[in-house]
Short mmCIF file of C-alpha atoms and ligand atoms in Angstrom, two decimals:
data_model
loop_
_atom_site.label_atom_id
_atom_site.label_comp_id
_atom_site.label_asym_id
_atom_site.label_seq_id
_atom_site.Cartn_x
_atom_site.Cartn_y
_atom_site.Cartn_z
CA MET A 1246 -0.01 0.02 0.01
CA SER A 1247 1.57 3.24 -1.04
CA LYS A 1248 1.53 6.32 1.14
CA VAL A 1249 0.09 9.75 0.58
CA ILE A 1250 3.00 12.13 -0.07
CA ILE A 1251 0.99 15.26 -0.79
CA SER A 1252 -2.33 16.03 0.86
CA VAL A 1253 -4.30 19.11 -0.11
CA LYS A 1254 -7.52 19.92 1.78
CA GLY A 1255 -9.92 22.76 1.06
CA LEU A 1256 -7.30 24.88 -0.68
CA VAL A 1257 -8.49 28.36 -1.47
CA LYS A 1258 -6.67 31.26 -3.16
CA HIS A 1259 -8.03 34.76 -3.63
CA TYR A 1260 -6.37 37.42 -5.74
CA GLY A 1261 -8.16 40.47 -4.32
CA HIS A 1262 -11.81 39.73 -4.88
CA PHE A 1263 -11.15 37.10 -7.50
CA GLU A 1264 -11.38 33.49 -6.30
CA ALA A 1265 -8.79 31.57 -8.42
CA VAL A 1266 -8.86 28.34 -6.40
CA LYS A 1267 -12.17 27.42 -4.79
CA GLY A 1268 -11.55 24.90 -2.03
CA ILE A 1269 -9.87 21.99 -3.78
CA SER A 1270 -8.78 18.70 -2.17
CA PHE A 1271 -6.64 15.90 -3.50
CA ASP A 1272 -3.93 13.45 -2.47
CA VAL A 1273 -0.88 12.37 -4.40
CA GLN A 1274 0.56 8.90 -3.68
CA GLU A 1275 4.28 8.39 -3.22
CA GLY A 1276 5.86 7.23 -6.50
CA GLU A 1277 3.06 8.16 -8.85
CA ILE A 1278 3.00 10.46 -11.84
CA PHE A 1279 0.14 12.74 -11.09
CA GLY A 1280 -1.23 15.07 -13.81
CA LEU A 1281 -2.91 18.41 -13.27
CA LEU A 1282 -4.93 19.27 -16.33
CA GLY A 1283 -7.26 22.09 -17.20
CA PRO A 1284 -7.77 25.09 -19.49
CA ASN A 1285 -5.66 28.17 -19.17
CA GLY A 1286 -6.63 30.16 -16.13
CA ALA A 1287 -8.09 27.16 -14.32
CA GLY A 1288 -5.80 27.57 -11.29
CA LYS A 1289 -3.19 24.90 -12.01
CA SER A 1290 -0.11 27.09 -11.55
CA THR A 1291 -1.57 28.81 -8.53
CA THR A 1292 -2.16 25.42 -6.87
CA LEU A 1293 1.28 24.10 -7.73
CA GLU A 1294 3.04 27.26 -6.63
CA ILE A 1295 1.29 27.15 -3.24
CA ILE A 1296 2.47 23.52 -2.73
CA GLU A 1297 5.91 24.53 -3.86
CA THR A 1298 5.93 27.21 -1.11
CA LEU A 1299 6.34 29.96 -3.74
CA ARG A 1300 2.88 31.53 -3.23
CA GLU A 1301 0.75 32.28 -0.16
CA LYS A 1302 -2.57 30.49 0.15
CA THR A 1303 -5.77 32.10 1.40
CA ALA A 1304 -7.12 29.03 3.22
CA GLY A 1305 -6.85 25.23 3.42
CA GLU A 1306 -4.28 22.70 4.51
CA VAL A 1307 -1.29 21.40 2.62
CA ILE A 1308 0.87 18.55 3.95
CA VAL A 1309 3.95 17.41 1.97
CA ASP A 1310 5.66 14.23 3.19
CA GLY A 1311 4.31 14.86 6.71
CA PHE A 1312 5.36 18.54 6.77
CA ASN A 1313 2.70 21.16 7.16
CA LEU A 1314 3.08 24.07 4.76
CA ASP A 1315 2.13 26.56 7.46
CA SER A 1316 4.74 25.46 10.03
CA ASP A 1317 7.51 23.79 8.00
CA PRO A 1318 7.86 25.37 4.55
CA ASN A 1319 11.64 25.06 4.72
CA GLU A 1320 11.42 21.30 5.30
CA ILE A 1321 9.17 21.11 2.22
CA LYS A 1322 11.65 23.10 0.12
CA LYS A 1323 14.37 20.53 0.95
CA ILE A 1324 12.50 17.59 -0.49
CA ILE A 1325 11.03 19.07 -3.67
CA GLY A 1326 12.46 19.92 -7.04
CA VAL A 1327 10.90 22.71 -9.10
CA GLN A 1328 11.51 23.49 -12.73
CA LEU A 1329 12.76 27.03 -13.04
CA GLN A 1330 11.62 29.37 -15.73
CA THR A 1331 14.29 29.23 -18.45
CA SER A 1332 15.18 32.87 -17.86
CA GLY A 1333 16.67 31.82 -14.54
CA PHE A 1334 19.78 30.33 -16.27
CA TYR A 1335 22.80 32.61 -16.45
CA PRO A 1336 23.52 32.97 -20.19
CA GLY A 1337 27.28 33.08 -19.86
CA LEU A 1338 27.76 29.83 -18.02
CA ASN A 1339 28.06 26.32 -19.54
CA LEU A 1340 25.93 23.37 -18.30
CA LEU A 1341 28.60 22.08 -15.86
CA GLU A 1342 29.05 25.52 -14.38
CA LEU A 1343 25.27 25.96 -14.05
CA ILE A 1344 24.91 22.67 -12.22
CA ASP A 1345 27.88 23.55 -9.94
CA LEU A 1346 26.17 26.87 -9.17
CA PHE A 1347 22.86 25.21 -8.26
CA ALA A 1348 24.57 22.48 -6.26
CA GLY A 1349 26.33 25.19 -4.32
CA LEU A 1350 23.01 26.96 -3.64
CA TYR A 1351 21.52 23.67 -2.40
CA ASN A 1352 24.70 22.85 -0.54
CA ARG A 1353 24.85 19.50 -2.30
CA ASN A 1354 27.87 17.52 -3.43
CA ILE A 1355 26.92 16.02 -6.77
CA ASP A 1356 28.78 14.89 -9.88
CA PRO A 1357 27.59 17.33 -12.61
CA ARG A 1358 28.72 14.95 -15.40
CA GLU A 1359 26.69 12.12 -13.90
CA LEU A 1360 23.64 14.34 -13.68
CA LEU A 1361 24.07 15.45 -17.31
CA LYS A 1362 24.45 11.83 -18.36
CA SER A 1363 21.19 10.95 -16.66
CA VAL A 1364 19.38 13.35 -18.93
CA ASN A 1365 21.40 12.40 -22.01
CA LEU A 1366 23.32 15.71 -22.21
CA GLU A 1367 26.86 14.58 -21.43
CA ASP A 1368 28.00 15.73 -24.87
CA LYS A 1369 26.76 19.26 -24.13
CA ALA A 1370 28.57 19.71 -20.84
CA LYS A 1371 30.68 22.61 -22.18
CA ASN A 1372 27.85 24.28 -24.11
CA LYS A 1373 25.90 27.25 -22.89
CA TYR A 1374 22.23 26.90 -22.10
CA LYS A 1375 21.29 29.20 -25.00
CA GLU A 1376 23.05 26.87 -27.48
CA LEU A 1377 20.76 23.94 -26.69
CA SER A 1378 17.72 22.78 -28.74
CA GLY A 1379 14.23 23.02 -27.24
CA GLY A 1380 14.25 19.40 -26.11
CA GLN A 1381 17.74 19.71 -24.66
CA LYS A 1382 16.74 22.82 -22.74
CA GLN A 1383 13.80 20.98 -21.21
CA ARG A 1384 15.98 18.01 -20.30
CA PHE A 1385 18.51 20.36 -18.70
CA SER A 1386 15.89 22.14 -16.68
CA ILE A 1387 14.53 18.76 -15.52
CA ALA A 1388 18.14 17.88 -14.49
CA THR A 1389 18.25 20.97 -12.35
CA THR A 1390 15.16 19.81 -10.44
CA LEU A 1391 17.03 16.68 -9.47
CA ILE A 1392 20.13 18.37 -7.97
CA ASN A 1393 18.86 18.23 -4.40
CA GLN A 1394 17.80 14.56 -4.84
CA PRO A 1395 14.17 15.48 -4.19
CA LYS A 1396 11.36 13.13 -3.26
CA ILE A 1397 8.95 15.01 -5.46
CA ILE A 1398 9.47 17.01 -8.66
CA PHE A 1399 7.06 19.50 -10.26
CA LEU A 1400 7.06 19.83 -14.02
CA ASP A 1401 5.05 22.66 -15.56
CA GLU A 1402 4.23 21.93 -19.21
CA PRO A 1403 7.65 20.37 -19.86
CA THR A 1404 6.92 19.31 -23.42
CA THR A 1405 5.18 22.48 -24.72
CA GLY A 1406 6.71 23.47 -28.08
CA LEU A 1407 8.74 20.28 -28.60
CA ASP A 1408 8.74 18.14 -31.76
CA PRO A 1409 7.22 14.62 -31.42
CA GLN A 1410 10.55 12.86 -31.01
CA ALA A 1411 11.73 15.23 -28.27
CA ARG A 1412 8.33 14.92 -26.57
CA ARG A 1413 8.51 11.07 -26.47
CA ASN A 1414 12.11 11.26 -25.36
CA LEU A 1415 11.01 13.46 -22.43
CA TRP A 1416 8.24 10.97 -21.56
CA ASP A 1417 10.99 8.31 -21.22
CA LEU A 1418 12.96 10.61 -19.02
CA VAL A 1419 9.97 11.30 -16.74
CA GLN A 1420 9.28 7.60 -16.51
CA LYS A 1421 12.91 6.85 -15.67
CA ILE A 1422 12.86 9.47 -12.89
CA ARG A 1423 9.69 7.92 -11.43
CA SER A 1424 11.18 4.44 -11.67
CA GLN A 1425 13.95 5.62 -9.42
CA GLY A 1426 11.35 6.40 -6.73
CA THR A 1427 10.65 10.11 -7.32
CA THR A 1428 7.00 11.31 -7.29
CA VAL A 1429 6.21 13.49 -10.27
CA ILE A 1430 3.53 16.17 -10.55
CA ILE A 1431 3.09 17.35 -14.12
CA THR A 1432 0.93 19.83 -15.97
CA THR A 1433 0.28 19.45 -19.67
CA HIS A 1434 -2.15 20.51 -22.35
CA TYR A 1435 -1.57 17.30 -24.30
CA MET A 1436 -4.16 14.71 -23.48
CA ASP A 1437 -2.23 11.92 -25.23
CA GLU A 1438 0.73 12.73 -23.00
CA ALA A 1439 -1.42 12.59 -19.87
CA GLU A 1440 -2.84 9.30 -21.01
CA VAL A 1441 0.55 7.74 -21.58
CA LEU A 1442 2.35 9.18 -18.61
CA CYS A 1443 -0.03 9.79 -15.72
CA ASP A 1444 -1.16 7.17 -13.21
CA ARG A 1445 -3.92 9.55 -12.15
CA ILE A 1446 -5.07 12.99 -13.25
CA ALA A 1447 -7.03 15.76 -11.75
CA ILE A 1448 -8.98 18.01 -14.13
CA ILE A 1449 -9.32 21.59 -12.79
CA ASP A 1450 -11.79 24.05 -14.24
CA SER A 1451 -12.51 27.52 -12.88
CA GLY A 1452 -10.68 26.78 -9.62
CA LYS A 1453 -12.48 23.52 -8.88
CA ILE A 1454 -11.52 19.84 -9.42
CA ILE A 1455 -14.17 18.39 -11.76
CA ALA A 1456 -12.66 14.94 -12.20
CA LEU A 1457 -9.92 12.88 -10.53
CA ASP A 1458 -9.07 9.32 -11.46
CA THR A 1459 -6.86 7.16 -13.69
CA PRO A 1460 -7.09 8.11 -17.40
CA ASP A 1461 -8.47 4.63 -18.05
CA LYS A 1462 -11.37 5.06 -15.55
CA LEU A 1463 -12.23 8.52 -16.84
CA ILE A 1464 -12.43 7.25 -20.40
CA ASP A 1465 -14.51 4.21 -19.33
CA GLU A 1466 -16.93 6.48 -17.47
CA LEU A 1467 -17.39 8.69 -20.55
CA VAL A 1468 -17.95 5.58 -22.72
CA ALA A 1469 -20.48 4.26 -20.20
CA THR A 1470 -22.60 7.39 -20.73
CA GLY A 1471 -23.04 6.31 -24.38
CA PHE A 1472 -20.43 8.65 -25.74
CA GLU A 1473 -18.91 7.60 -29.05
CA ARG A 1474 -16.26 9.22 -31.15
CA PRO A 1475 -17.86 10.77 -34.26
CA LYS A 1476 -15.62 8.79 -36.63
CA GLU A 1477 -14.09 5.35 -36.50
CA VAL A 1478 -10.71 5.35 -34.82
CA LYS A 1479 -7.86 4.22 -37.06
CA LYS A 1480 -5.09 2.01 -35.80
CA ALA A 1481 -2.60 4.85 -36.21
CA ASN A 1482 -2.67 8.63 -36.18
CA LEU A 1483 -0.79 11.32 -38.01
CA GLU A 1484 1.81 11.48 -35.29
CA ASP A 1485 2.50 7.78 -35.76
CA VAL A 1486 2.99 8.52 -39.50
CA PHE A 1487 5.38 11.36 -38.62
CA ILE A 1488 7.43 9.30 -36.16
CA ASN A 1489 7.47 6.36 -38.60
CA LEU A 1490 8.76 8.48 -41.42
CA THR A 1491 11.30 10.58 -39.51
CA GLY A 1492 12.49 7.95 -37.04
CA HIS A 1493 12.61 7.87 -33.27
CA ALA A 1494 16.12 9.32 -32.96
CA LEU A 1495 16.54 12.82 -31.61
CA ARG A 1496 17.80 15.53 -33.98
CA GLY A 1497 20.10 18.43 -33.35
CA GLU A 1498 22.01 16.48 -30.66
P1 LIG B 1127 -3.48 28.06 -14.91
O1 LIG B 1127 -2.14 27.69 -14.41
O2 LIG B 1127 -4.46 26.96 -14.80
O3 LIG B 1127 -3.45 28.60 -16.31
P2 LIG B 1127 -3.38 30.17 -12.96
O4 LIG B 1127 -3.23 29.52 -11.62
O5 LIG B 1127 -2.12 30.79 -13.53
O6 LIG B 1127 -4.09 29.23 -13.97
O7 LIG B 1127 -4.44 31.38 -12.86
C1 LIG B 1127 -5.73 31.16 -12.29
C2 LIG B 1127 -6.47 32.47 -12.32
O8 LIG B 1127 -5.90 33.38 -11.40
C3 LIG B 1127 -6.47 33.16 -13.69
O9 LIG B 1127 -7.70 33.78 -13.89
C4 LIG B 1127 -5.40 34.22 -13.49
O10 LIG B 1127 -5.61 35.36 -14.34
C5 LIG B 1127 -5.50 34.59 -12.05
N1 LIG B 1127 -4.18 35.01 -11.49
C6 LIG B 1127 -3.00 34.22 -11.47
N2 LIG B 1127 -2.02 34.92 -10.88
C7 LIG B 1127 -2.53 36.13 -10.51
C8 LIG B 1127 -2.01 37.23 -9.83
N3 LIG B 1127 -0.76 37.27 -9.37
N4 LIG B 1127 -2.84 38.27 -9.59
C9 LIG B 1127 -4.14 38.25 -9.98
N5 LIG B 1127 -4.70 37.21 -10.64
C10 LIG B 1127 -3.91 36.13 -10.85
#
């Protein structure tokens, strides 16, 4: 039986008179890939940033690995990894130097080359961040979330703007990180991605959770209502055609 690593109860966030998060509750199990889905403006980032200790909540209770957000935010910071906005990377430093810098900030002794190897970027160790492709940038930013050997990582739309190969490569990386025991919370606008990657998903709309289950269960529930796709589903889609024609290997590496 797995344990609850994140517990959110009755979370509320007001921006002035606007209620962005309207009393949401959910649990994340240790070791799962948990997806937070929803249209723009639904309240996903607000919710995540509150759990990440980066934003004040208005009301509710958040417990992360036994630590209460109200009393122990610093303990929570120690066990989570958060993807930085890309603008946070000093343009003049190479990847090894950037990792050294972050390791120093976290007071961690890690082997930067090993970390780069784990995200398939060992060949780019001496390159600057700005010299990387989109997929490489995402892999590097995921590497930086792992520097403090966190129990939980938060990935905010990690595959937005990537080509199909780079996107699938990132799925492999996320699955590898999870297989090493790290819990992953991810947001995405790609439903195929959520279906492949996530053990469970919560769908948020206008500050409320409107569905929470495994992708399989949610699909079965919809089918049980009599829903049918308007046209017959083919055994492949256009993305399969693209991948089949252009190959699985990454480009620009
Ligand atoms: P999502 O991540 O799902 O796109 P957000 O959490 O970013 O949604 O935003 C939820 C709502 O809160 C949106 O209507 C947004 O405009 C509003 N909002 C977000 N941040 C602020 C802020 N700092 N001040 C005022 N309103 C905000």
